[in-house]
mmCIF file of C-alpha atoms in Angstrom:
data_model
loop_
_atom_site.group_PDB
_atom_site.id
_atom_site.type_symbol
_atom_site.label_atom_id
_atom_site.label_comp_id
_atom_site.label_asym_id
_atom_site.label_seq_id
_atom_site.Cartn_x
_atom_site.Cartn_y
_atom_site.Cartn_z
ATOM 1 C CA SER A 56 -2.190 15.528 14.312
ATOM 2 C CA VAL A 57 -4.679 15.240 17.156
ATOM 3 C CA SER A 58 -7.626 14.946 14.766
ATOM 4 C CA ALA A 59 -5.916 12.068 12.925
ATOM 5 C CA LEU A 60 -5.206 10.330 16.235
ATOM 6 C CA ALA A 61 -8.868 10.580 17.278
ATOM 7 C CA TYR A 62 -10.009 9.327 13.873
ATOM 8 C CA THR A 63 -7.671 6.333 13.883
ATOM 9 C CA ALA A 64 -8.743 5.412 17.442
ATOM 10 C CA ARG A 65 -12.379 5.277 16.258
ATOM 11 C CA ARG A 66 -11.354 3.186 13.234
ATOM 12 C CA GLN A 67 -9.421 0.788 15.496
ATOM 13 C CA GLN A 68 -12.665 0.004 17.321
ATOM 14 C CA ALA A 69 -14.591 -0.328 14.053
ATOM 15 C CA VAL A 70 -12.200 -2.874 12.528
ATOM 16 C CA ALA A 71 -11.663 -4.922 15.704
ATOM 17 C CA ALA A 72 -14.208 -7.536 14.567
ATOM 18 C CA ASN A 73 -12.207 -8.056 11.364
ATOM 19 C CA LEU A 74 -8.920 -9.081 13.039
ATOM 20 C CA ARG A 75 -9.286 -12.758 12.090
ATOM 21 C CA SER A 76 -9.832 -12.028 8.416
ATOM 22 C CA ALA A 77 -7.374 -12.975 5.675
ATOM 23 C CA TRP A 78 -4.182 -11.107 4.920
ATOM 24 C CA ALA A 79 -3.637 -9.576 1.478
ATOM 25 C CA VAL A 80 -0.052 -9.346 0.235
ATOM 26 C CA ILE A 81 0.526 -7.455 -3.008
ATOM 27 C CA GLY A 82 3.654 -6.511 -4.922
ATOM 28 C CA ASN A 83 6.507 -7.627 -7.142
ATOM 29 C CA PRO A 84 4.761 -6.269 -10.264
ATOM 30 C CA ALA A 85 5.670 -8.115 -13.483
ATOM 31 C CA THR A 86 5.315 -5.026 -15.671
ATOM 32 C CA LEU A 87 6.274 -1.864 -13.840
ATOM 33 C CA PRO A 88 4.993 1.573 -14.788
ATOM 34 C CA THR A 89 7.377 4.289 -15.914
ATOM 35 C CA LEU A 90 8.384 7.412 -14.056
ATOM 36 C CA GLY A 91 8.486 10.052 -16.762
ATOM 37 C CA ALA A 92 10.561 8.418 -19.489
ATOM 38 C CA ARG A 93 12.441 6.213 -17.020
ATOM 39 C CA ALA A 94 11.568 2.540 -16.613
ATOM 40 C CA LEU A 95 11.391 1.419 -12.998
ATOM 41 C CA PRO A 96 13.802 -1.396 -12.115
ATOM 42 C CA PRO A 97 12.433 -4.819 -11.069
ATOM 43 C CA LEU A 98 12.376 -5.726 -7.374
ATOM 44 C CA PRO A 99 13.658 -9.303 -7.021
ATOM 45 C CA GLY A 100 13.525 -9.090 -3.207
ATOM 46 C CA ALA A 101 9.797 -8.309 -3.319
ATOM 47 C CA ALA A 102 9.003 -11.907 -4.326
ATOM 48 C CA THR A 103 10.934 -13.163 -1.301
ATOM 49 C CA GLU A 104 9.194 -10.617 0.928
ATOM 50 C CA ILE A 105 5.742 -11.661 -0.323
ATOM 51 C CA ALA A 106 6.536 -15.319 0.337
ATOM 52 C CA SER A 107 7.890 -14.562 3.831
ATOM 53 C CA VAL A 108 4.932 -12.418 4.880
ATOM 54 C CA SER A 109 2.495 -14.959 3.428
ATOM 55 C CA ALA A 110 4.147 -17.711 5.511
ATOM 56 C CA LEU A 111 3.419 -15.685 8.671
ATOM 57 C CA ALA A 112 -0.297 -15.340 7.871
ATOM 58 C CA PRO A 113 -2.841 -17.493 9.669
ATOM 59 C CA ARG A 114 -3.016 -20.875 7.917
ATOM 60 C CA GLY A 115 -5.210 -20.758 4.818
ATOM 61 C CA ARG A 116 -5.995 -17.065 5.225
ATOM 62 C CA VAL A 117 -3.701 -15.246 2.849
ATOM 63 C CA VAL A 118 -4.375 -13.780 -0.577
ATOM 64 C CA ARG A 119 -1.262 -13.231 -2.660
ATOM 65 C CA LEU A 120 -1.266 -10.836 -5.573
ATOM 66 C CA ASP A 121 2.182 -10.895 -7.093
ATOM 67 C CA GLY A 122 3.667 -10.567 -10.541
ATOM 68 C CA ALA A 123 1.032 -9.956 -13.223
ATOM 69 C CA ARG A 124 -1.765 -10.317 -10.632
ATOM 70 C CA ALA A 125 -0.444 -7.369 -8.571
ATOM 71 C CA ASP A 126 -2.648 -4.786 -10.263
ATOM 72 C CA GLU A 127 -5.336 -2.318 -9.214
ATOM 73 C CA SER A 128 -8.255 -4.454 -10.390
ATOM 74 C CA GLY A 129 -6.936 -7.440 -8.395
ATOM 75 C CA LEU A 130 -6.582 -5.230 -5.335
ATOM 76 C CA ALA A 131 -10.144 -3.939 -5.761
ATOM 77 C CA ARG A 132 -11.475 -7.504 -6.038
ATOM 78 C CA VAL A 133 -9.654 -8.615 -2.886
ATOM 79 C CA LEU A 134 -10.845 -5.601 -0.912
ATOM 80 C CA GLN A 135 -14.471 -6.219 -1.942
ATOM 81 C CA THR A 136 -14.552 -9.976 -1.417
ATOM 82 C CA THR A 137 -12.057 -10.693 1.358
ATOM 83 C CA HIS A 138 -11.977 -7.536 3.513
ATOM 84 C CA PRO A 139 -8.412 -8.308 4.663
ATOM 85 C CA SER A 140 -7.294 -7.449 8.187
ATOM 86 C CA LEU A 141 -3.744 -6.804 6.954
ATOM 87 C CA LEU A 142 -2.742 -5.285 3.619
ATOM 88 C CA HIS A 143 0.983 -5.521 2.795
ATOM 89 C CA PHE A 144 2.526 -3.796 -0.257
ATOM 90 C CA ALA A 145 6.025 -4.845 -1.416
ATOM 91 C CA THR A 146 6.821 -2.537 -4.314
ATOM 92 C CA HIS A 147 8.204 0.846 -5.382
ATOM 93 C CA GLY A 148 6.753 3.893 -3.666
ATOM 94 C CA PHE A 149 7.081 7.499 -4.759
ATOM 95 C CA VAL A 150 6.366 10.585 -2.684
ATOM 96 C CA PHE A 151 7.683 13.752 -4.256
ATOM 97 C CA ASP A 152 8.879 17.069 -2.828
ATOM 98 C CA ASP A 153 6.882 18.841 -5.539
ATOM 99 C CA PRO A 154 3.218 18.988 -4.419
ATOM 100 C CA LYS A 155 2.128 18.960 -8.089
ATOM 101 C CA GLN A 156 3.419 15.397 -8.478
ATOM 102 C CA THR A 157 1.035 12.789 -7.130
ATOM 103 C CA PRO A 158 2.434 10.139 -4.743
ATOM 104 C CA PHE A 159 1.887 6.530 -5.821
ATOM 105 C CA LEU A 160 2.673 2.874 -5.224
ATOM 106 C CA ALA A 161 3.821 0.942 -8.297
ATOM 107 C CA LEU A 162 1.629 -2.016 -9.263
ATOM 108 C CA ASN A 163 1.459 -4.142 -12.386
ATOM 109 C CA SER A 164 0.921 -1.978 -15.471
ATOM 110 C CA ARG A 165 -1.514 -3.117 -18.161
ATOM 111 C CA GLY A 166 -2.022 0.167 -19.999
ATOM 112 C CA LYS A 167 -1.452 3.893 -19.970
ATOM 113 C CA ALA A 168 -4.454 5.302 -18.110
ATOM 114 C CA GLY A 169 -6.701 4.934 -15.071
ATOM 115 C CA THR A 170 -6.648 1.674 -13.156
ATOM 116 C CA GLU A 171 -4.495 0.044 -15.854
ATOM 117 C CA ASP A 172 -1.503 2.410 -15.534
ATOM 118 C CA GLY A 173 0.174 0.520 -12.685
ATOM 119 C CA LYS A 174 0.125 3.525 -10.350
ATOM 120 C CA LEU A 175 -2.014 3.381 -7.218
ATOM 121 C CA THR A 176 -2.102 7.138 -6.671
ATOM 122 C CA LEU A 177 -2.930 9.013 -3.492
ATOM 123 C CA ASP A 178 -6.298 10.042 -4.976
ATOM 124 C CA GLU A 179 -7.088 6.376 -5.717
ATOM 125 C CA VAL A 180 -6.059 5.375 -2.182
ATOM 126 C CA TYR A 181 -8.502 7.948 -0.766
ATOM 127 C CA GLU A 182 -11.304 6.169 -2.657
ATOM 128 C CA LEU A 183 -10.547 2.715 -1.194
ATOM 129 C CA ARG A 184 -12.873 1.400 1.509
ATOM 130 C CA LEU A 185 -10.688 -0.520 3.935
ATOM 131 C CA GLU A 186 -11.558 -2.673 6.919
ATOM 132 C CA THR A 187 -7.913 -3.459 7.602
ATOM 133 C CA ASN A 188 -6.270 -3.225 10.974
ATOM 134 C CA LEU A 189 -2.847 -2.581 9.437
ATOM 135 C CA VAL A 190 -1.449 -1.444 6.094
ATOM 136 C CA VAL A 191 2.275 -2.046 5.505
ATOM 137 C CA LEU A 192 3.910 0.117 2.849
ATOM 138 C CA SER A 193 7.194 -1.670 2.219
ATOM 139 C CA ALA A 194 8.349 0.898 -0.318
ATOM 140 C CA CYS A 195 10.774 3.812 -0.450
ATOM 141 C CA ARG A 196 9.813 7.003 1.411
ATOM 142 C CA SER A 197 6.210 5.845 1.782
ATOM 143 C CA GLY A 198 5.819 7.787 5.049
ATOM 144 C CA ALA A 199 6.926 11.098 3.580
ATOM 145 C CA GLY A 200 4.693 13.826 2.218
ATOM 146 C CA GLN A 201 3.790 17.478 2.323
ATOM 147 C CA VAL A 202 3.697 18.877 5.861
ATOM 148 C CA SER A 203 0.628 20.932 6.663
ATOM 149 C CA THR A 204 -0.994 22.295 9.814
ATOM 150 C CA ASP A 205 -2.958 19.038 9.939
ATOM 151 C CA GLY A 206 0.053 16.713 9.704
ATOM 152 C CA VAL A 207 1.752 14.955 6.811
ATOM 153 C CA ILE A 208 -0.268 14.681 3.617
ATOM 154 C CA GLY A 209 0.940 11.594 1.759
ATOM 155 C CA LEU A 210 0.280 7.914 1.209
ATOM 156 C CA THR A 211 -0.064 7.226 4.938
ATOM 157 C CA ARG A 212 -2.806 9.835 5.271
ATOM 158 C CA GLY A 213 -4.542 8.304 2.262
ATOM 159 C CA PHE A 214 -4.667 4.878 3.912
ATOM 160 C CA PHE A 215 -5.912 6.410 7.176
ATOM 161 C CA VAL A 216 -8.724 8.185 5.319
ATOM 162 C CA ALA A 217 -9.500 4.957 3.414
ATOM 163 C CA GLY A 218 -10.185 3.296 6.768
ATOM 164 C CA SER A 219 -7.047 1.687 8.190
ATOM 165 C CA PRO A 220 -6.241 2.811 11.743
ATOM 166 C CA SER A 221 -2.577 1.726 11.469
ATOM 167 C CA VAL A 222 -0.043 2.241 8.705
ATOM 168 C CA LEU A 223 3.592 1.124 8.768
ATOM 169 C CA ALA A 224 5.761 3.133 6.372
ATOM 170 C CA THR A 225 9.337 4.290 5.779
ATOM 171 C CA PHE A 226 10.846 7.769 5.698
ATOM 172 C CA TRP A 227 13.891 6.767 3.671
ATOM 173 C CA ASP A 228 14.899 4.840 0.584
ATOM 174 C CA VAL A 229 15.053 1.113 1.274
ATOM 175 C CA VAL A 230 17.168 -1.519 -0.457
ATOM 176 C CA ASP A 231 15.092 -4.275 -2.052
ATOM 177 C CA GLU A 232 16.832 -7.421 -0.741
ATOM 178 C CA ALA A 233 17.519 -5.929 2.702
ATOM 179 C CA THR A 234 13.848 -4.992 3.044
ATOM 180 C CA ALA A 235 12.849 -8.564 2.268
ATOM 181 C CA ASN A 236 15.094 -9.744 5.122
ATOM 182 C CA LEU A 237 13.694 -7.161 7.519
#
């Protein structure tokens, strides 16, 4: 929407000074959350993707949160202390056709509730305070969402509202190993 375009242009100017900051790469959760009663499958390609993206980062300026460290509390710590210019997620993403189901990115699960449940929900994304120039959502259908008169309401909108002027996302299901190569 036009209002989102104007907002992201203002954010682009605001984060310009942060372009030389570290990159944060998060994903490949060791313990995945469940979707209903169904266990989410592991993502072996996510480890390769994290390593590849980390190798592209400016020397000495990458924070990797993978495996058991890829949880919401680790993400919060990195955002508060590092203020990354790039935030890359390599994990499962869920955006549902039913507006009653909350979109989320799968992170490492340590419990059943709140920030321990392994689900970075849209509501939790809205609460983040980002100074990133780019967020990459390397996860299935991460660009999808409910269409309204003000654009698409989904994970991408959440990251825009949280402060990132640019979000790279997918509108389709992506294959784990192929995504790592891409």
